[in-house]
Amino acid sequence: MTHETSSSVGAFSIRPLQPRDWERVRGIYAAGMATGIATFETVVPSAEELDQKWIPEQRWVATSPSGLVLGWAALSPTSSRSCYRGVVETSVYVAPESTGRGVGRALVDHQVRAAVDAGFWTLQSSIFAENHASLALHRSAGFREVGIRERIAQRDGVWHDTVLIEFRANTP
């Protein structure tokens, strides 16, 4: 499944993540990490660790016409229990130079469609309360706030609240 789109700044397409993308994906992850409000991680996981964590058929990259990865999205299982097989955690990161171009929205929209098509019924994420751009992006894509997890964890010695959000597929 690929998706082509254009924004007011330029065109980009969305395709499955390929082995050649790992270095750039990890670099975009590092840039998000450097903001201090994108993840509690402080060291970029290796490609091997991410490969083990992310669902293989649910990894996407947005690329420029020249093939440069502008952002990525991936899903991870939330539990090994079979009753939660349809519940996944979302991750979406956009390169700093690509923000404001519609890349994040296109990735989230693509991720939701692909996940629902694959039979997942709940997509969820915990977003730092200070990460207003990510919260707005997810809300605009149909995610709803479930609750606030106060002082859930520390990053660099600072306690942070996270906003638990979810997208629910139309399930019977």
GROMACS .gro file of N, CA and C in nm:
model
  516
    1MET      N    1   0.085  -0.117   0.000
    1MET     CA    2   0.000   0.000   0.000
    1MET      C    3   0.090   0.123   0.000
    2THR      N    4   0.079   0.204  -0.100
    2THR     CA    5   0.150   0.332  -0.103
    2THR      C    6   0.048   0.442  -0.118
    3HIS      N    7   0.089   0.560  -0.085
    3HIS     CA    8  -0.001   0.674  -0.087
    3HIS      C    9   0.080   0.793  -0.136
    4GLU      N   10   0.030   0.860  -0.237
    4GLU     CA   11   0.097   0.981  -0.283
    4GLU      C   12   0.012   1.100  -0.249
    5THR      N   13   0.077   1.206  -0.208
    5THR     CA   14   0.006   1.326  -0.172
    5THR      C   15   0.093   1.446  -0.206
    6SER      N   16   0.035   1.561  -0.197
    6SER     CA   17   0.113   1.682  -0.215
    6SER      C   18   0.069   1.782  -0.112
    7SER      N   19   0.157   1.871  -0.080
    7SER     CA   20   0.127   1.978   0.013
    7SER      C   21   0.159   2.109  -0.054
    8SER      N   22   0.133   2.217   0.016
    8SER     CA   23   0.161   2.348  -0.043
    8SER      C   24   0.310   2.370  -0.063
    9VAL      N   25   0.393   2.292   0.009
    9VAL     CA   26   0.537   2.309  -0.001
    9VAL      C   27   0.598   2.215  -0.103
   10GLY      N   28   0.537   2.102  -0.125
   10GLY     CA   29   0.593   2.006  -0.220
   10GLY      C   30   0.523   1.873  -0.212
   11ALA      N   31   0.563   1.781  -0.297
   11ALA     CA   32   0.501   1.649  -0.303
   11ALA      C   33   0.582   1.550  -0.219
   12PHE      N   34   0.514   1.449  -0.172
   12PHE     CA   35   0.580   1.339  -0.103
   12PHE      C   36   0.490   1.217  -0.116
   13SER      N   37   0.548   1.102  -0.093
   13SER     CA   38   0.470   0.978  -0.098
   13SER      C   39   0.495   0.899   0.029
   14ILE      N   40   0.406   0.806   0.055
   14ILE     CA   41   0.419   0.719   0.172
   14ILE      C   42   0.430   0.577   0.123
   15ARG      N   43   0.528   0.507   0.177
   15ARG     CA   44   0.553   0.368   0.138
   15ARG      C   45   0.600   0.291   0.260
   16PRO      N   46   0.603   0.158   0.250
   16PRO     CA   47   0.656   0.079   0.362
   16PRO      C   48   0.803   0.110   0.388
   17LEU      N   49   0.842   0.107   0.514
   17LEU     CA   50   0.981   0.125   0.553
   17LEU      C   51   1.064   0.012   0.494
   18GLN      N   52   1.179   0.045   0.441
   18GLN     CA   53   1.268  -0.054   0.381
   18GLN      C   54   1.402  -0.052   0.456
   19PRO      N   55   1.480  -0.159   0.447
   19PRO     CA   56   1.607  -0.165   0.520
   19PRO      C   57   1.697  -0.042   0.497
   20ARG      N   58   1.696   0.012   0.379
   20ARG     CA   59   1.782   0.128   0.350
   20ARG      C   60   1.738   0.253   0.426
   21ASP      N   61   1.619   0.252   0.485
   21ASP     CA   62   1.564   0.369   0.555
   21ASP      C   63   1.606   0.377   0.701
   22TRP      N   64   1.659   0.270   0.759
   22TRP     CA   65   1.683   0.267   0.902
   22TRP      C   66   1.768   0.383   0.953
   23GLU      N   67   1.875   0.415   0.885
   23GLU     CA   68   1.963   0.521   0.934
   23GLU      C   69   1.889   0.654   0.944
   24ARG      N   70   1.816   0.689   0.840
   24ARG     CA   71   1.742   0.815   0.840
   24ARG      C   72   1.628   0.812   0.942
   25VAL      N   73   1.558   0.699   0.954
   25VAL     CA   74   1.450   0.685   1.053
   25VAL      C   75   1.507   0.707   1.193
   26ARG      N   76   1.620   0.646   1.222
   26ARG     CA   77   1.683   0.663   1.353
   26ARG      C   78   1.728   0.807   1.374
   27GLY      N   79   1.772   0.874   1.267
   27GLY     CA   80   1.812   1.015   1.278
   27GLY      C   81   1.693   1.105   1.310
   28ILE      N   82   1.580   1.076   1.247
   28ILE     CA   83   1.458   1.154   1.276
   28ILE      C   84   1.412   1.127   1.418
   29TYR      N   85   1.424   1.003   1.462
   29TYR     CA   86   1.390   0.968   1.600
   29TYR      C   87   1.480   1.047   1.696
   30ALA      N   88   1.609   1.054   1.666
   30ALA     CA   89   1.704   1.128   1.750
   30ALA      C   90   1.666   1.276   1.758
   31ALA      N   91   1.625   1.333   1.645
   31ALA     CA   92   1.585   1.474   1.645
   31ALA      C   93   1.461   1.495   1.734
   32GLY      N   94   1.367   1.403   1.727
   32GLY     CA   95   1.251   1.412   1.815
   32GLY      C   96   1.291   1.397   1.961
   33MET      N   97   1.379   1.304   1.986
   33MET     CA   98   1.429   1.281   2.121
   33MET      C   99   1.493   1.406   2.179
   34ALA      N  100   1.567   1.478   2.093
   34ALA     CA  101   1.639   1.598   2.136
   34ALA      C  102   1.546   1.710   2.183
   35THR      N  103   1.420   1.707   2.143
   35THR     CA  104   1.326   1.810   2.187
   35THR      C  105   1.295   1.795   2.335
   36GLY      N  106   1.311   1.675   2.389
   36GLY     CA  107   1.280   1.650   2.529
   36GLY      C  108   1.133   1.627   2.557
   37ILE      N  109   1.046   1.638   2.454
   37ILE     CA  110   0.903   1.620   2.477
   37ILE      C  111   0.839   1.523   2.378
   38ALA      N  112   0.920   1.438   2.317
   38ALA     CA  113   0.867   1.342   2.221
   38ALA      C  114   0.866   1.199   2.275
   39THR      N  115   0.957   1.167   2.364
   39THR     CA  116   0.970   1.031   2.416
   39THR      C  117   1.047   1.034   2.546
   40PHE      N  118   1.025   0.933   2.629
   40PHE     CA  119   1.105   0.919   2.750
   40PHE      C  120   1.239   0.854   2.720
   41GLU      N  121   1.254   0.797   2.603
   41GLU     CA  122   1.382   0.738   2.563
   41GLU      C  123   1.488   0.848   2.559
   42THR      N  124   1.611   0.812   2.591
   42THR     CA  125   1.721   0.908   2.584
   42THR      C  126   1.834   0.858   2.494
   43VAL      N  127   1.822   0.734   2.448
   43VAL     CA  128   1.918   0.676   2.355
   43VAL      C  129   1.838   0.615   2.240
   44VAL      N  130   1.878   0.647   2.118
   44VAL     CA  131   1.806   0.595   2.002
   44VAL      C  132   1.825   0.444   1.995
   45PRO      N  133   1.716   0.370   1.992
   45PRO     CA  134   1.729   0.225   1.979
   45PRO      C  135   1.796   0.187   1.846
   46SER      N  136   1.861   0.074   1.845
   46SER     CA  137   1.923   0.025   1.722
   46SER      C  138   1.815  -0.015   1.624
   47ALA      N  139   1.853  -0.028   1.499
   47ALA     CA  140   1.759  -0.076   1.398
   47ALA      C  141   1.708  -0.215   1.436
   48GLU      N  142   1.793  -0.297   1.493
   48GLU     CA  143   1.753  -0.431   1.533
   48GLU      C  144   1.648  -0.426   1.643
   49GLU      N  145   1.667  -0.336   1.740
   49GLU     CA  146   1.569  -0.322   1.848
   49GLU      C  147   1.434  -0.273   1.795
   50LEU      N  148   1.437  -0.175   1.706
   50LEU     CA  149   1.313  -0.124   1.648
   50LEU      C  150   1.246  -0.231   1.562
   51ASP      N  151   1.327  -0.306   1.489
   51ASP     CA  152   1.274  -0.413   1.405
   51ASP      C  153   1.199  -0.517   1.490
   52GLN      N  154   1.250  -0.544   1.608
   52GLN     CA  155   1.184  -0.639   1.699
   52GLN      C  156   1.058  -0.579   1.762
   53LYS      N  157   1.059  -0.449   1.785
   53LYS     CA  158   0.949  -0.381   1.854
   53LYS      C  159   0.830  -0.353   1.762
   54TRP      N  160   0.857  -0.309   1.640
   54TRP     CA  161   0.751  -0.264   1.551
   54TRP      C  162   0.691  -0.379   1.471
   55ILE      N  163   0.560  -0.370   1.447
   55ILE     CA  164   0.490  -0.470   1.366
   55ILE      C  165   0.538  -0.456   1.222
   56PRO      N  166   0.591  -0.563   1.162
   56PRO     CA  167   0.654  -0.553   1.030
   56PRO      C  168   0.567  -0.489   0.921
   57GLU      N  169   0.440  -0.523   0.915
   57GLU     CA  170   0.354  -0.470   0.808
   57GLU      C  171   0.298  -0.332   0.841
   58GLN      N  172   0.339  -0.274   0.952
   58GLN     CA  173   0.282  -0.147   0.997
   58GLN      C  174   0.392  -0.043   1.024
   59ARG      N  175   0.483  -0.030   0.927
   59ARG     CA  176   0.594   0.066   0.935
   59ARG      C  177   0.592   0.146   0.806
   60TRP      N  178   0.583   0.277   0.817
   60TRP     CA  179   0.567   0.361   0.698
   60TRP      C  180   0.667   0.476   0.700
   61VAL      N  181   0.709   0.518   0.583
   61VAL     CA  182   0.790   0.639   0.570
   61VAL      C  183   0.727   0.730   0.466
   62ALA      N  184   0.739   0.859   0.490
   62ALA     CA  185   0.703   0.960   0.390
   62ALA      C  186   0.833   1.002   0.324
   63THR      N  187   0.834   1.004   0.191
   63THR     CA  188   0.956   1.037   0.119
   63THR      C  189   0.932   1.150   0.019
   64SER      N  190   1.037   1.226  -0.003
   64SER     CA  191   1.035   1.331  -0.105
   64SER      C  192   1.048   1.266  -0.242
   65PRO      N  193   1.025   1.344  -0.349
   65PRO     CA  194   1.045   1.287  -0.484
   65PRO      C  195   1.185   1.231  -0.506
   66SER      N  196   1.285   1.285  -0.435
   66SER     CA  197   1.422   1.234  -0.450
   66SER      C  198   1.448   1.111  -0.365
   67GLY      N  199   1.349   1.071  -0.281
   67GLY     CA  200   1.365   0.952  -0.198
   67GLY      C  201   1.406   0.980  -0.054
   68LEU      N  202   1.427   1.107  -0.017
   68LEU     CA  203   1.466   1.140   0.119
   68LEU      C  204   1.349   1.113   0.214
   69VAL      N  205   1.376   1.041   0.322
   69VAL     CA  206   1.273   1.014   0.422
   69VAL      C  207   1.247   1.141   0.501
   70LEU      N  208   1.120   1.185   0.500
   70LEU     CA  209   1.078   1.308   0.567
   70LEU      C  210   1.016   1.282   0.703
   71GLY      N  211   0.969   1.159   0.724
   71GLY     CA  212   0.906   1.122   0.850
   71GLY      C  213   0.872   0.975   0.847
   72TRP      N  214   0.834   0.923   0.962
   72TRP     CA  215   0.801   0.781   0.970
   72TRP      C  216   0.689   0.759   1.071
   73ALA      N  217   0.623   0.646   1.057
   73ALA     CA  218   0.519   0.603   1.150
   73ALA      C  219   0.529   0.452   1.167
   74ALA      N  220   0.504   0.405   1.288
   74ALA     CA  221   0.510   0.261   1.314
   74ALA      C  222   0.412   0.226   1.424
   75LEU      N  223   0.371   0.100   1.424
   75LEU     CA  224   0.283   0.047   1.529
   75LEU      C  225   0.356  -0.061   1.606
   76SER      N  226   0.327  -0.066   1.736
   76SER     CA  227   0.381  -0.169   1.825
   76SER      C  228   0.266  -0.233   1.900
   77PRO      N  229   0.277  -0.363   1.929
   77PRO     CA  230   0.174  -0.425   2.013
   77PRO      C  231   0.176  -0.363   2.153
   78THR      N  232   0.060  -0.356   2.217
   78THR     CA  233   0.055  -0.303   2.353
   78THR      C  234   0.062  -0.414   2.457
   79SER      N  235   0.033  -0.536   2.416
   79SER     CA  236   0.030  -0.648   2.509
   79SER      C  237   0.052  -0.778   2.432
   80SER      N  238   0.102  -0.877   2.501
   80SER     CA  239   0.116  -1.010   2.441
   80SER      C  240  -0.010  -1.094   2.464
   81ARG      N  241  -0.104  -1.044   2.542
   81ARG     CA  242  -0.228  -1.117   2.568
   81ARG      C  243  -0.316  -1.115   2.444
   82SER      N  244  -0.373  -1.229   2.409
   82SER     CA  245  -0.451  -1.240   2.286
   82SER      C  246  -0.574  -1.150   2.284
   83CYS      N  247  -0.632  -1.121   2.400
   83CYS     CA  248  -0.751  -1.036   2.403
   83CYS      C  249  -0.721  -0.893   2.357
   84TYR      N  250  -0.593  -0.853   2.361
   84TYR     CA  251  -0.553  -0.719   2.319
   84TYR      C  252  -0.483  -0.719   2.182
   85ARG      N  253  -0.502  -0.823   2.104
   85ARG     CA  254  -0.433  -0.834   1.975
   85ARG      C  255  -0.468  -0.721   1.879
   86GLY      N  256  -0.582  -0.657   1.900
   86GLY     CA  257  -0.625  -0.548   1.812
   86GLY      C  258  -0.594  -0.410   1.864
   87VAL      N  259  -0.515  -0.403   1.972
   87VAL     CA  260  -0.479  -0.275   2.033
   87VAL      C  261  -0.330  -0.251   2.010
   88VAL      N  262  -0.298  -0.138   1.949
   88VAL     CA  263  -0.158  -0.109   1.915
   88VAL      C  264  -0.121   0.033   1.958
   89GLU      N  265   0.007   0.053   1.978
   89GLU     CA  266   0.061   0.185   2.012
   89GLU      C  267   0.119   0.249   1.887
   90THR      N  268   0.088   0.375   1.868
   90THR     CA  269   0.136   0.447   1.751
   90THR      C  270   0.261   0.528   1.783
   91SER      N  271   0.345   0.542   1.684
   91SER     CA  272   0.459   0.634   1.689
   91SER      C  273   0.464   0.706   1.555
   92VAL      N  274   0.479   0.837   1.560
   92VAL     CA  275   0.490   0.919   1.438
   92VAL      C  276   0.594   1.027   1.465
   93TYR      N  277   0.692   1.036   1.376
   93TYR     CA  278   0.797   1.137   1.388
   93TYR      C  279   0.820   1.200   1.252
   94VAL      N  280   0.839   1.331   1.251
   94VAL     CA  281   0.865   1.407   1.128
   94VAL      C  282   0.998   1.479   1.144
   95ALA      N  283   1.079   1.476   1.040
   95ALA     CA  284   1.207   1.547   1.042
   95ALA      C  285   1.182   1.696   1.068
   96PRO      N  286   1.265   1.760   1.149
   96PRO     CA  287   1.242   1.901   1.182
   96PRO      C  288   1.224   1.991   1.059
   97GLU      N  289   1.298   1.965   0.953
   97GLU     CA  290   1.289   2.049   0.833
   97GLU      C  291   1.164   2.020   0.750
   98SER      N  292   1.087   1.919   0.790
   98SER     CA  293   0.967   1.881   0.714
   98SER      C  294   0.837   1.912   0.789
   99THR      N  295   0.846   1.970   0.908
   99THR     CA  296   0.724   2.001   0.981
   99THR      C  297   0.646   2.112   0.909
  100GLY      N  298   0.516   2.109   0.929
  100GLY     CA  299   0.429   2.211   0.869
  100GLY      C  300   0.399   2.188   0.722
  101ARG      N  301   0.437   2.074   0.667
  101ARG     CA  302   0.416   2.045   0.525
  101ARG      C  303   0.307   1.941   0.501
  102GLY      N  304   0.242   1.896   0.607
  102GLY     CA  305   0.139   1.794   0.593
  102GLY      C  306   0.192   1.652   0.602
  103VAL      N  307   0.321   1.636   0.628
  103VAL     CA  308   0.382   1.503   0.634
  103VAL      C  309   0.325   1.423   0.752
  104GLY      N  310   0.319   1.485   0.869
  104GLY     CA  311   0.267   1.416   0.986
  104GLY      C  312   0.123   1.373   0.968
  105ARG      N  313   0.041   1.462   0.916
  105ARG     CA  314  -0.101   1.429   0.896
  105ARG      C  315  -0.116   1.316   0.796
  106ALA      N  316  -0.040   1.320   0.686
  106ALA     CA  317  -0.048   1.214   0.587
  106ALA      C  318  -0.004   1.080   0.647
  107LEU      N  319   0.100   1.082   0.728
  107LEU     CA  320   0.147   0.959   0.792
  107LEU      C  321   0.042   0.903   0.889
  108VAL      N  322  -0.017   0.990   0.971
  108VAL     CA  323  -0.118   0.944   1.066
  108VAL      C  324  -0.239   0.890   0.991
  109ASP      N  325  -0.286   0.962   0.890
  109ASP     CA  326  -0.402   0.914   0.814
  109ASP      C  327  -0.373   0.778   0.750
  110HIS      N  328  -0.255   0.765   0.691
  110HIS     CA  329  -0.216   0.638   0.628
  110HIS      C  330  -0.207   0.527   0.732
  111GLN      N  331  -0.145   0.558   0.845
  111GLN     CA  332  -0.129   0.461   0.953
  111GLN      C  333  -0.265   0.411   1.002
  112VAL      N  334  -0.359   0.503   1.021
  112VAL     CA  335  -0.492   0.464   1.069
  112VAL      C  336  -0.561   0.374   0.967
  113ARG      N  337  -0.560   0.413   0.838
  113ARG     CA  338  -0.625   0.331   0.735
  113ARG      C  339  -0.564   0.192   0.729
  114ALA      N  340  -0.431   0.186   0.728
  114ALA     CA  341  -0.362   0.056   0.718
  114ALA      C  342  -0.391  -0.030   0.841
  115ALA      N  343  -0.393   0.030   0.958
  115ALA     CA  344  -0.419  -0.045   1.081
  115ALA      C  345  -0.561  -0.100   1.083
  116VAL      N  346  -0.657  -0.017   1.048
  116VAL     CA  347  -0.796  -0.063   1.046
  116VAL      C  348  -0.814  -0.173   0.941
  117ASP      N  349  -0.753  -0.156   0.824
  117ASP     CA  350  -0.759  -0.259   0.719
  117ASP      C  351  -0.698  -0.391   0.766
  118ALA      N  352  -0.599  -0.382   0.855
  118ALA     CA  353  -0.533  -0.502   0.906
  118ALA      C  354  -0.608  -0.565   1.025
  119GLY      N  355  -0.717  -0.501   1.069
  119GLY     CA  356  -0.798  -0.558   1.175
  119GLY      C  357  -0.772  -0.505   1.315
  120PHE      N  358  -0.690  -0.402   1.327
  120PHE     CA  359  -0.668  -0.342   1.458
  120PHE      C  360  -0.787  -0.252   1.491
  121TRP      N  361  -0.832  -0.256   1.615
  121TRP     CA  362  -0.951  -0.178   1.651
  121TRP      C  363  -0.922  -0.058   1.740
  122THR      N  364  -0.806  -0.054   1.804
  122THR     CA  365  -0.770   0.062   1.885
  122THR      C  366  -0.625   0.098   1.860
  123LEU      N  367  -0.603   0.223   1.823
  123LEU     CA  368  -0.468   0.279   1.813
  123LEU      C  369  -0.456   0.376   1.928
  124GLN      N  370  -0.350   0.365   2.005
  124GLN     CA  371  -0.334   0.454   2.120
  124GLN      C  372  -0.192   0.506   2.127
  125SER      N  373  -0.178   0.615   2.201
  125SER     CA  374  -0.047   0.673   2.223
  125SER      C  375  -0.051   0.756   2.350
  126SER      N  376   0.063   0.769   2.414
  126SER     CA  377   0.080   0.860   2.527
  126SER      C  378   0.171   0.971   2.480
  127ILE      N  379   0.119   1.093   2.481
  127ILE     CA  380   0.192   1.208   2.428
  127ILE      C  381   0.220   1.304   2.543
  128PHE      N  382   0.342   1.355   2.550
  128PHE     CA  383   0.375   1.453   2.652
  128PHE      C  384   0.274   1.567   2.647
  129ALA      N  385   0.225   1.610   2.762
  129ALA     CA  386   0.127   1.718   2.768
  129ALA      C  387   0.181   1.846   2.704
  130GLU      N  388   0.312   1.865   2.706
  130GLU     CA  389   0.374   1.984   2.646
  130GLU      C  390   0.386   1.976   2.494
  131ASN      N  391   0.363   1.860   2.437
  131ASN     CA  392   0.381   1.841   2.293
  131ASN      C  393   0.251   1.879   2.220
  132HIS      N  394   0.224   2.009   2.218
  132HIS     CA  395   0.099   2.061   2.162
  132HIS      C  396   0.083   2.027   2.014
  133ALA      N  397   0.192   2.027   1.937
  133ALA     CA  398   0.182   1.998   1.794
  133ALA      C  399   0.137   1.853   1.771
  134SER      N  400   0.192   1.760   1.845
  134SER     CA  401   0.153   1.619   1.828
  134SER      C  402   0.009   1.597   1.874
  135LEU      N  403  -0.029   1.659   1.983
  135LEU     CA  404  -0.168   1.646   2.029
  135LEU      C  405  -0.265   1.702   1.926
  136ALA      N  406  -0.234   1.819   1.870
  136ALA     CA  407  -0.321   1.879   1.768
  136ALA      C  408  -0.328   1.791   1.644
  137LEU      N  409  -0.215   1.737   1.602
  137LEU     CA  410  -0.211   1.649   1.486
  137LEU      C  411  -0.302   1.529   1.507
  138HIS      N  412  -0.289   1.463   1.617
  138HIS     CA  413  -0.370   1.343   1.643
  138HIS      C  414  -0.518   1.376   1.658
  139ARG      N  415  -0.549   1.485   1.725
  139ARG     CA  416  -0.690   1.525   1.737
  139ARG      C  417  -0.750   1.552   1.600
  140SER      N  418  -0.673   1.617   1.513
  140SER     CA  419  -0.725   1.648   1.379
  140SER      C  420  -0.747   1.522   1.296
  141ALA      N  421  -0.681   1.413   1.334
  141ALA     CA  422  -0.695   1.285   1.262
  141ALA      C  423  -0.800   1.194   1.326
  142GLY      N  424  -0.873   1.244   1.425
  142GLY     CA  425  -0.981   1.166   1.483
  142GLY      C  426  -0.949   1.096   1.614
  143PHE      N  427  -0.831   1.118   1.670
  143PHE     CA  428  -0.799   1.061   1.800
  143PHE      C  429  -0.870   1.143   1.908
  144ARG      N  430  -0.903   1.077   2.017
  144ARG     CA  431  -0.967   1.148   2.128
  144ARG      C  432  -0.883   1.129   2.253
  145GLU      N  433  -0.895   1.225   2.343
  145GLU     CA  434  -0.825   1.219   2.470
  145GLU      C  435  -0.899   1.124   2.563
  146VAL      N  436  -0.824   1.031   2.621
  146VAL     CA  437  -0.881   0.936   2.716
  146VAL      C  438  -0.857   0.986   2.858
  147GLY      N  439  -0.740   1.045   2.881
  147GLY     CA  440  -0.708   1.095   3.014
  147GLY      C  441  -0.567   1.146   3.024
  148ILE      N  442  -0.537   1.202   3.138
  148ILE     CA  443  -0.404   1.255   3.168
  148ILE      C  444  -0.339   1.161   3.268
  149ARG      N  445  -0.218   1.124   3.238
  149ARG     CA  446  -0.139   1.044   3.333
  149ARG      C  447  -0.039   1.139   3.397
  150GLU      N  448  -0.069   1.181   3.520
  150GLU     CA  449   0.010   1.283   3.587
  150GLU      C  450   0.141   1.227   3.640
  151ARG      N  451   0.248   1.304   3.616
  151ARG     CA  452   0.380   1.267   3.666
  151ARG      C  453   0.407   1.117   3.646
  152ILE      N  454   0.386   1.073   3.523
  152ILE     CA  455   0.396   0.930   3.492
  152ILE      C  456   0.541   0.880   3.491
  153ALA      N  457   0.632   0.968   3.449
  153ALA     CA  458   0.773   0.928   3.443
  153ALA      C  459   0.861   1.053   3.433
  154GLN      N  460   0.990   1.030   3.453
  154GLN     CA  461   1.086   1.139   3.443
  154GLN      C  462   1.168   1.127   3.316
  155ARG      N  463   1.202   1.242   3.264
  155ARG     CA  464   1.297   1.250   3.152
  155ARG      C  465   1.401   1.352   3.195
  156ASP      N  466   1.524   1.311   3.202
  156ASP     CA  467   1.634   1.399   3.244
  156ASP      C  468   1.606   1.466   3.378
  157GLY      N  469   1.547   1.389   3.469
  157GLY     CA  470   1.521   1.438   3.603
  157GLY      C  471   1.397   1.525   3.618
  158VAL      N  472   1.319   1.541   3.511
  158VAL     CA  473   1.198   1.623   3.515
  158VAL      C  474   1.076   1.532   3.499
  159TRP      N  475   0.979   1.546   3.589
  159TRP     CA  476   0.855   1.471   3.579
  159TRP      C  477   0.769   1.527   3.468
  160HIS      N  478   0.703   1.439   3.395
  160HIS     CA  479   0.614   1.481   3.286
  160HIS      C  480   0.479   1.412   3.298
  161ASP      N  481   0.376   1.486   3.260
  161ASP     CA  482   0.243   1.429   3.241
  161ASP      C  483   0.233   1.383   3.096
  162THR      N  484   0.155   1.279   3.072
  162THR     CA  485   0.125   1.241   2.935
  162THR      C  486  -0.026   1.238   2.915
  163VAL      N  487  -0.065   1.263   2.791
  163VAL     CA  488  -0.205   1.257   2.753
  163VAL      C  489  -0.225   1.126   2.679
  164LEU      N  490  -0.312   1.042   2.732
  164LEU     CA  491  -0.343   0.915   2.666
  164LEU      C  492  -0.452   0.943   2.563
  165ILE      N  493  -0.421   0.913   2.437
  165ILE     CA  494  -0.516   0.934   2.327
  165ILE      C  495  -0.544   0.802   2.258
  166GLU      N  496  -0.658   0.795   2.190
  166GLU     CA  497  -0.689   0.673   2.115
  166GLU      C  498  -0.774   0.705   1.994
  167PHE      N  499  -0.760   0.616   1.896
  167PHE     CA  500  -0.848   0.614   1.780
  167PHE      C  501  -0.918   0.480   1.782
  168ARG      N  502  -1.050   0.480   1.775
  168ARG     CA  503  -1.127   0.356   1.777
  168ARG      C  504  -1.187   0.332   1.640
  169ALA      N  505  -1.159   0.215   1.586
  169ALA     CA  506  -1.219   0.176   1.459
  169ALA      C  507  -1.365   0.144   1.483
  170ASN      N  508  -1.444   0.154   1.380
  170ASN     CA  509  -1.585   0.116   1.391
  170ASN      C  510  -1.593  -0.036   1.396
  171THR      N  511  -1.604  -0.087   1.517
  171THR     CA  512  -1.613  -0.231   1.535
  171THR      C  513  -1.752  -0.267   1.585
  172PRO      N  514  -1.798  -0.385   1.552
  172PRO     CA  515  -1.933  -0.426   1.596
  172PRO      C  516  -1.944  -0.435   1.746
   0.00000   0.00000   0.00000
